[in-house]
Tab-separated table of C-alpha atoms in Angstrom:
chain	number	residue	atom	x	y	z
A	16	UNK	CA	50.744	-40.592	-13.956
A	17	UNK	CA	52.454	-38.131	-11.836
A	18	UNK	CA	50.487	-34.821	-10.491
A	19	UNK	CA	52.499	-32.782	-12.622
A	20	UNK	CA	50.733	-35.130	-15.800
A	21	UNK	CA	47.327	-34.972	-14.003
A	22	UNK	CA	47.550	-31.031	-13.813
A	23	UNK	CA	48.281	-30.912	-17.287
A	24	UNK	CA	45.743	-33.134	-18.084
A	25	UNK	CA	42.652	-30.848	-19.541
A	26	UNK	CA	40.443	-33.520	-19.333
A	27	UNK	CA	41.154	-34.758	-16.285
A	28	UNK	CA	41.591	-31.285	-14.668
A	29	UNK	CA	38.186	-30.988	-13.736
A	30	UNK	CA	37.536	-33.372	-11.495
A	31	UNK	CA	41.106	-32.585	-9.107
A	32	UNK	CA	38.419	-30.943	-6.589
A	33	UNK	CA	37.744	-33.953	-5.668
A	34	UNK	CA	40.699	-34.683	-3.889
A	35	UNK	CA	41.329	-33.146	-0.994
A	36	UNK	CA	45.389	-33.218	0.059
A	37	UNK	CA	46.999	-30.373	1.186
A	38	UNK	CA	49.525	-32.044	-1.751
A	39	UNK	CA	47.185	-30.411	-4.731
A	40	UNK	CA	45.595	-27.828	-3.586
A	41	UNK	CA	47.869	-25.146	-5.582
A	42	UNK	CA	48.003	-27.616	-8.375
A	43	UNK	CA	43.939	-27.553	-8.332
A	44	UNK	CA	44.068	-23.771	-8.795
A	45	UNK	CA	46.055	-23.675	-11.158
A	46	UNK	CA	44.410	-26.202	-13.106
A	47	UNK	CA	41.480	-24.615	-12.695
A	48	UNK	CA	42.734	-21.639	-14.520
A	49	UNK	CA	44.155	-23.661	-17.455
A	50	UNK	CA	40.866	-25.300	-17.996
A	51	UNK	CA	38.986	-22.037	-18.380
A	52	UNK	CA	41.688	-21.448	-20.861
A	53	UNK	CA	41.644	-24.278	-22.899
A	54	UNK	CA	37.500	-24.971	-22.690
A	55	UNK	CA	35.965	-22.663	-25.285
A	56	UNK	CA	32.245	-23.978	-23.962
A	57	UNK	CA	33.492	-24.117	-20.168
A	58	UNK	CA	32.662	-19.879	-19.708
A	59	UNK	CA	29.815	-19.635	-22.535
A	60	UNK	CA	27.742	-22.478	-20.584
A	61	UNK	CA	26.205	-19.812	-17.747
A	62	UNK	CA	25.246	-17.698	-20.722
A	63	UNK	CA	23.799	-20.504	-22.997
A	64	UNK	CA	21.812	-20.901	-19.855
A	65	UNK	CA	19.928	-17.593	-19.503
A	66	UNK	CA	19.668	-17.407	-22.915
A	67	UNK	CA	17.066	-20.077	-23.216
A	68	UNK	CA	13.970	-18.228	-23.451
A	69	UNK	CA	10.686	-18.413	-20.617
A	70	UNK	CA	7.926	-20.366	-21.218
A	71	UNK	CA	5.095	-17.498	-21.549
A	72	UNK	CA	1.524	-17.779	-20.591
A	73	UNK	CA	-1.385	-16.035	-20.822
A	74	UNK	CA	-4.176	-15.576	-18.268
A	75	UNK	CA	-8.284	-15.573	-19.340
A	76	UNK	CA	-11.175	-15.334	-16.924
A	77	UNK	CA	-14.833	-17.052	-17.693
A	78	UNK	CA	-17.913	-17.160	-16.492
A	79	UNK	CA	-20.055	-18.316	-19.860
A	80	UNK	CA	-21.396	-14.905	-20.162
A	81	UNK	CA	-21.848	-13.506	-23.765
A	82	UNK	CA	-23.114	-10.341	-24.470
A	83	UNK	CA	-26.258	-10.360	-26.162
A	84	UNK	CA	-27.340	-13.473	-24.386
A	85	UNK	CA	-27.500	-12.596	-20.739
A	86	UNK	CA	-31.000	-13.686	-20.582
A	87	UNK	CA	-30.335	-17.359	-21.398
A	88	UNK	CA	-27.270	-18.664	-19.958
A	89	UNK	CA	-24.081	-16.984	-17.765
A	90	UNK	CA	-24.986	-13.934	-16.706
A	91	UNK	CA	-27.069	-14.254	-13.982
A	92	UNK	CA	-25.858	-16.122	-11.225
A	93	UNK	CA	-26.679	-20.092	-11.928
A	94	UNK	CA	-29.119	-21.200	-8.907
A	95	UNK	CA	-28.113	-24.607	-9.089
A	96	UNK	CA	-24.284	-23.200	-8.733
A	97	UNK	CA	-22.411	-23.576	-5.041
A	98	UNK	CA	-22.214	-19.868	-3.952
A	99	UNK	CA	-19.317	-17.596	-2.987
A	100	UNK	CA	-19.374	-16.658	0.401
A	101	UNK	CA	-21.084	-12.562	-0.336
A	102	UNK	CA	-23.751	-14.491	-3.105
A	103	UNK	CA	-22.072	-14.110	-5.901
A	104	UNK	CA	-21.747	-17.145	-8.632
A	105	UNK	CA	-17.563	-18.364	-8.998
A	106	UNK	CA	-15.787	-17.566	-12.072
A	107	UNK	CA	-12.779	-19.499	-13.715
A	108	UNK	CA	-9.278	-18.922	-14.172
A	109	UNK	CA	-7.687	-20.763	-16.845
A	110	UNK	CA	-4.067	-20.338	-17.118
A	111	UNK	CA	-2.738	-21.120	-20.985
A	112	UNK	CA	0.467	-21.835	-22.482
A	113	UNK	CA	1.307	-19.431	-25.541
A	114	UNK	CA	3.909	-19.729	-28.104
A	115	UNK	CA	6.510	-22.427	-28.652
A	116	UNK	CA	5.215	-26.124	-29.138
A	117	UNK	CA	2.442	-26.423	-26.318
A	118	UNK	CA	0.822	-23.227	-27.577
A	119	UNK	CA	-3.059	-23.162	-26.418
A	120	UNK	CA	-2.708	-25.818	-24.378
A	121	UNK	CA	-4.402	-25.084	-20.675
A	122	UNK	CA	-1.394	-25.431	-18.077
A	123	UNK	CA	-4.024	-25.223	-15.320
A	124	UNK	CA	-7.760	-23.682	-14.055
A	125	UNK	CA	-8.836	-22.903	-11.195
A	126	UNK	CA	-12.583	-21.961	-9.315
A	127	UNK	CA	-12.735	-18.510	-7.718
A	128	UNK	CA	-14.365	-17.029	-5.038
A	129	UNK	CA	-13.680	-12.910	-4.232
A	130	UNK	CA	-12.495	-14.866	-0.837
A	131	UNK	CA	-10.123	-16.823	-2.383
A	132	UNK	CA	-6.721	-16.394	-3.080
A	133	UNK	CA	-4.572	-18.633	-4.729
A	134	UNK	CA	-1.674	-17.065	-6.492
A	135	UNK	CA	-0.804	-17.623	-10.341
A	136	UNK	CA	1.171	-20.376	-10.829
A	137	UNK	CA	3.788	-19.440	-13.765
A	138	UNK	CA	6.794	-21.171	-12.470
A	139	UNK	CA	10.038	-19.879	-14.355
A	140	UNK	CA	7.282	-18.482	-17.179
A	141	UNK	CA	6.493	-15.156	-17.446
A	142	UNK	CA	3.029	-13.495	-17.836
A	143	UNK	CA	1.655	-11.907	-21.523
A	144	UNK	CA	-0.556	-9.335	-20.049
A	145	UNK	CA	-4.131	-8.534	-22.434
A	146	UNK	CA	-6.095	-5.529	-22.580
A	147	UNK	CA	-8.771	-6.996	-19.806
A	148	UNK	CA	-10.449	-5.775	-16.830
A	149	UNK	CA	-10.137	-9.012	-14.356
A	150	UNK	CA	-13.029	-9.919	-11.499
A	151	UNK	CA	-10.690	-8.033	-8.689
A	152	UNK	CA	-10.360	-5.165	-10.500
A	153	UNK	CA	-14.219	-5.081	-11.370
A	154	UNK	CA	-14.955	-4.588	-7.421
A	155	UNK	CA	-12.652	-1.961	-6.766
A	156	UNK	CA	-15.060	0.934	-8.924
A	157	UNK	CA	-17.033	2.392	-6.350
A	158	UNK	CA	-20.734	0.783	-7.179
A	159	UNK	CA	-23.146	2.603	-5.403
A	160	UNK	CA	-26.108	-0.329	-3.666
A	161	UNK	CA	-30.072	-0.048	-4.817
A	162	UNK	CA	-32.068	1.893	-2.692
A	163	UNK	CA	-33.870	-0.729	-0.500
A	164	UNK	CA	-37.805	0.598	-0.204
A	165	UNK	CA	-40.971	-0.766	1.663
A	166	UNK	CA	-44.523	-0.052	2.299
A	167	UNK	CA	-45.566	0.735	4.265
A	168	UNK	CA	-42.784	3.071	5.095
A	169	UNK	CA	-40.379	0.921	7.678
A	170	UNK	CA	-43.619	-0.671	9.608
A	171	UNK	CA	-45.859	-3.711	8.984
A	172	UNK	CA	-47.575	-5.724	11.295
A	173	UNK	CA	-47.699	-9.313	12.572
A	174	UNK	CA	-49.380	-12.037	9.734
A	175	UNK	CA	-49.492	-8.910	7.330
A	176	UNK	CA	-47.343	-8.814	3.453
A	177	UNK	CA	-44.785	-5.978	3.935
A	178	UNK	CA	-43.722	-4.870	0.521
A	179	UNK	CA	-40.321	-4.840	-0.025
A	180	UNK	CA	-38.421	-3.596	-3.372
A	181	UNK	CA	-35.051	-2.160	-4.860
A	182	UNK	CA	-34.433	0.869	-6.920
A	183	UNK	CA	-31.279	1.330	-9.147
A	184	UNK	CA	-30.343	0.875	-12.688
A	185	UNK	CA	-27.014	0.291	-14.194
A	186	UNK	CA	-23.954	2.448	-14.005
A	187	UNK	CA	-21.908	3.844	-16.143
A	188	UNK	CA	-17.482	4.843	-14.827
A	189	UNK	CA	-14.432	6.107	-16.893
A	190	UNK	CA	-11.025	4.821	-16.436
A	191	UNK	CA	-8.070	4.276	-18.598
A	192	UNK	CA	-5.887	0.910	-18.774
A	193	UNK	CA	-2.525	1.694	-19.859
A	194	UNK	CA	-3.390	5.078	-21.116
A	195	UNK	CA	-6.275	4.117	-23.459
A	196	UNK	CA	-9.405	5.684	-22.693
A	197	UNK	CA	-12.213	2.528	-21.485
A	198	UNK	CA	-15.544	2.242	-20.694
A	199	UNK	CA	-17.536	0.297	-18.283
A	200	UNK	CA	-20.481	-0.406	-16.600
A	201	UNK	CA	-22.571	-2.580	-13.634
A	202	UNK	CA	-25.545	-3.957	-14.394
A	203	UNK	CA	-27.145	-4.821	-11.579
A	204	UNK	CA	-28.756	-8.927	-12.094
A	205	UNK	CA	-29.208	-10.574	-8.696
A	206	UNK	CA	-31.236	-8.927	-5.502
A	207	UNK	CA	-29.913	-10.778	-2.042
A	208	UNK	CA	-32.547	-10.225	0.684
A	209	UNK	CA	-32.107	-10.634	4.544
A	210	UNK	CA	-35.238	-10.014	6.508
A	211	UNK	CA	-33.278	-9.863	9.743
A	212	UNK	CA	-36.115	-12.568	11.147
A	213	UNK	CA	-33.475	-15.263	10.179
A	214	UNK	CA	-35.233	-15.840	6.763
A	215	UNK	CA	-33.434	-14.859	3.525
A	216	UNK	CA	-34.183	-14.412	-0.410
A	217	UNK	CA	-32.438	-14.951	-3.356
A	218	UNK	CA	-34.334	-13.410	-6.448
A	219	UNK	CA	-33.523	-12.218	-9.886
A	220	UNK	CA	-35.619	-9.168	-10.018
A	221	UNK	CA	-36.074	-5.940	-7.615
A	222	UNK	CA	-39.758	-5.713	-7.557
A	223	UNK	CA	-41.353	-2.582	-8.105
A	224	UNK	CA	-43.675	0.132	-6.323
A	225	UNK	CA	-47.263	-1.384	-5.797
A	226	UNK	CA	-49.384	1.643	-4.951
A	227	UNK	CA	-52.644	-0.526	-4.128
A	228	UNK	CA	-50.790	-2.645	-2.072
A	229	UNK	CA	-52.490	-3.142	1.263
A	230	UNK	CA	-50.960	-5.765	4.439
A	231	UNK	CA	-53.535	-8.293	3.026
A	232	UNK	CA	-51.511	-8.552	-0.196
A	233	UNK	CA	-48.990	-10.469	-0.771
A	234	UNK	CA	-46.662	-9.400	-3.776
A	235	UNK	CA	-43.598	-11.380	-5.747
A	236	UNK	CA	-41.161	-8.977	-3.060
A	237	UNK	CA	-43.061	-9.116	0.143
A	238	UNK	CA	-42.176	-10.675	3.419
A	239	UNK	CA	-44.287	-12.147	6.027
A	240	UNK	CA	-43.499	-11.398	9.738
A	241	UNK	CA	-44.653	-13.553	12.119
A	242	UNK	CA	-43.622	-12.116	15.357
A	243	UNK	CA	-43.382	-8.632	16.267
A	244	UNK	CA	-39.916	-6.490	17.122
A	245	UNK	CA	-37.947	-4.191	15.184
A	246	UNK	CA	-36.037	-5.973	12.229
A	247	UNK	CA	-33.230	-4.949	10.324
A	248	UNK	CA	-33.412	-5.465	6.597
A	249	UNK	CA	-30.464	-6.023	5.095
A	250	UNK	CA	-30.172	-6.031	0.854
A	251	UNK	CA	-27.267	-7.048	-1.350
A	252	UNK	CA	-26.944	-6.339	-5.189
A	253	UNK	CA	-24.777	-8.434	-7.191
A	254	UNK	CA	-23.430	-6.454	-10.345
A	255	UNK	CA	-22.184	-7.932	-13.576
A	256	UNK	CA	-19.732	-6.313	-15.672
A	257	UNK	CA	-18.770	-5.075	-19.207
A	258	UNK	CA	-16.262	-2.936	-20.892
A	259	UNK	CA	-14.953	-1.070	-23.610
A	260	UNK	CA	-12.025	0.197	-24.631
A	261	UNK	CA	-11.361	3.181	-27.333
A	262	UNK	CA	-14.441	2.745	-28.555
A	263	UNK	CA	-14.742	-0.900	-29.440
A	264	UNK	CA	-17.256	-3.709	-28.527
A	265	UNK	CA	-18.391	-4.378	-25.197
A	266	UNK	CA	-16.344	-7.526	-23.633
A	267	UNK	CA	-17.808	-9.225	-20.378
A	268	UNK	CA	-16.187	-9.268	-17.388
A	269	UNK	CA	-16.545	-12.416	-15.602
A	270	UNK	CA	-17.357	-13.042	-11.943
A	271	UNK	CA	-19.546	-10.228	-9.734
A	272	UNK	CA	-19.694	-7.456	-7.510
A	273	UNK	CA	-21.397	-7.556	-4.598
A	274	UNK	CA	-22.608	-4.555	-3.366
A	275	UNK	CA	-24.547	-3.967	0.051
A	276	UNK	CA	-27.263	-1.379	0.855
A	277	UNK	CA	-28.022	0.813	3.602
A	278	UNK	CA	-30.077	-1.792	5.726
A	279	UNK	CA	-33.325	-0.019	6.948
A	280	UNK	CA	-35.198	-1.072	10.312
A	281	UNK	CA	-38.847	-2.173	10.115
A	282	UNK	CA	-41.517	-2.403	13.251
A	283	UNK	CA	-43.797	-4.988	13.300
A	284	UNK	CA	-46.941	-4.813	15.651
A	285	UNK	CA	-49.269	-6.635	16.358
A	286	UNK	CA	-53.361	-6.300	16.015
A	287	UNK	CA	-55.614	-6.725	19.078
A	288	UNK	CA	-59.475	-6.827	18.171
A	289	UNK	CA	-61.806	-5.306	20.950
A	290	UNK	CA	-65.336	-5.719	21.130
A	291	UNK	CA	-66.986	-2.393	21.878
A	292	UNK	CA	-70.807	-2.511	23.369
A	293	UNK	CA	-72.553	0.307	22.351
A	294	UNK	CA	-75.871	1.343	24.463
């Protein structure tokens, strides 16, 4: 077969770029050109290609809370759960396939932290966004702490029950996603202590004023200093979250806000019994 043939040669005209003479170079172009010519599927191929539609996914967050059972499981942060680094429970993140044949199916899920932050993982997909308020998002209203309170009033003394408790109910913000009008609101579930003595708390309630309280008594909030110094008392709320939108029924959000207090300084003395001899 001569190069002349081999040029005019549509199915063989393909592959000429594989040879590399300075004999066939022009013969290469212009074979090029006649096989774009003569190969109806040769040009339509790129656009077959981007015509293929993306695999979509979705994205949901859980945490196992349902509203109207936040006393019994999910709510609250789990005690016998590994803790995020501010003392707040992890959440999940369970990317899902939707549409097409491997609709529902979880393409993969993933245990957060607010200090984590590993990207979503859609490949060449692309993301079906839902009406939700997400963990991240949940942290960014401005929460105000509880009011951290003790008695007595920022003093105690050595071996004596200083009362410690937290005022501050839930709050209530307004906000819009995509232009509908939405609701939501913290509800405060977890109370973080630091003493500032090197001896921290955990609890699940603020404790409340005690008005007969005395240093003898100890109470389910107290603390019991056993040196003296000036401490720093540090408190953190953790918040859940739950939302509305237009007027609908309250969704949870999942994971938690944590939200610090102003820390307040108590001084601890110490008691020195004196004999006094009286004539």
């Amino acid at each position: 077969m001569s190069i002349a043939d081999v040029a005019e040669s549509p199915l063989i005209c393909p592959y000429l770029n594989q040879f590399h003479n300075n004999q066939i170079e022009v013969l290469v172009e212009e074979c090029d050109k006649n096989y774009v010519e003569t190969d109806p599927y040769h040009q339509d191929q790129p656009d077959l290609i981007n015509q293929q539609p993306k695999q979509r996914y979705e994205v949901e967050y859980l945490d196992g809370c349902v509203i109207g059972l936040e006393r019994f499981r999910g709510c609250n942060q789990n005690p016998d759960s590994v803790l995020c680094e501010d003392g707040t429970s992890p959440y999940s993140r369970i990317i899902r396939f939707t549409g097409g044949p491997r609709d529902g199916e979880t393409q993969i899920t993933h245990q957060l932290c607010p200090e984590d932050n590993t990207p979503i993982d859609l490949r060449d997909g692309e993301l079906v966004e839902r009406l939700v308020i997400t963990p991240s998002e949940f942290r960014k209203f401005p929460i105000r702490g509880s009011n951290l309170k003790s008695d007595p009033y920022k003093f105690s003394l050595r071996n004596g029950h200083t009362h410690l408790w937290a005022e501050g109910d839930t709050q209530d913000f307004n906000t819009d996603i995509r232009g509908i009008p939405t609701k939501l609101r913290a509800i405060p579930v977890g109370w973080n202590w630091n003493y500032g003595d090197g001896n921290t708390r955990n609890l699940d309630f603020p404790g409340e004023p005690a008005p007969e309280h005395t240093l003898r008594d100890k109470t389910p909030t107290s603390h019991f200093y056993t040196e003296t110094g000036t401490y720093g008392v540090g408190l953190t709320t953790l918040f859940r979250g739950e939302f509305s939108v237009d007027g609908g029924p309250w969704q949870a959000i999942p994971g938690q806000a944590a939200v610090p207090s102003d820390p307040i300084e108590i001084d601890v003395w110490r008691t020195k019994k004196q004999l006094i001899a009286t004539d």
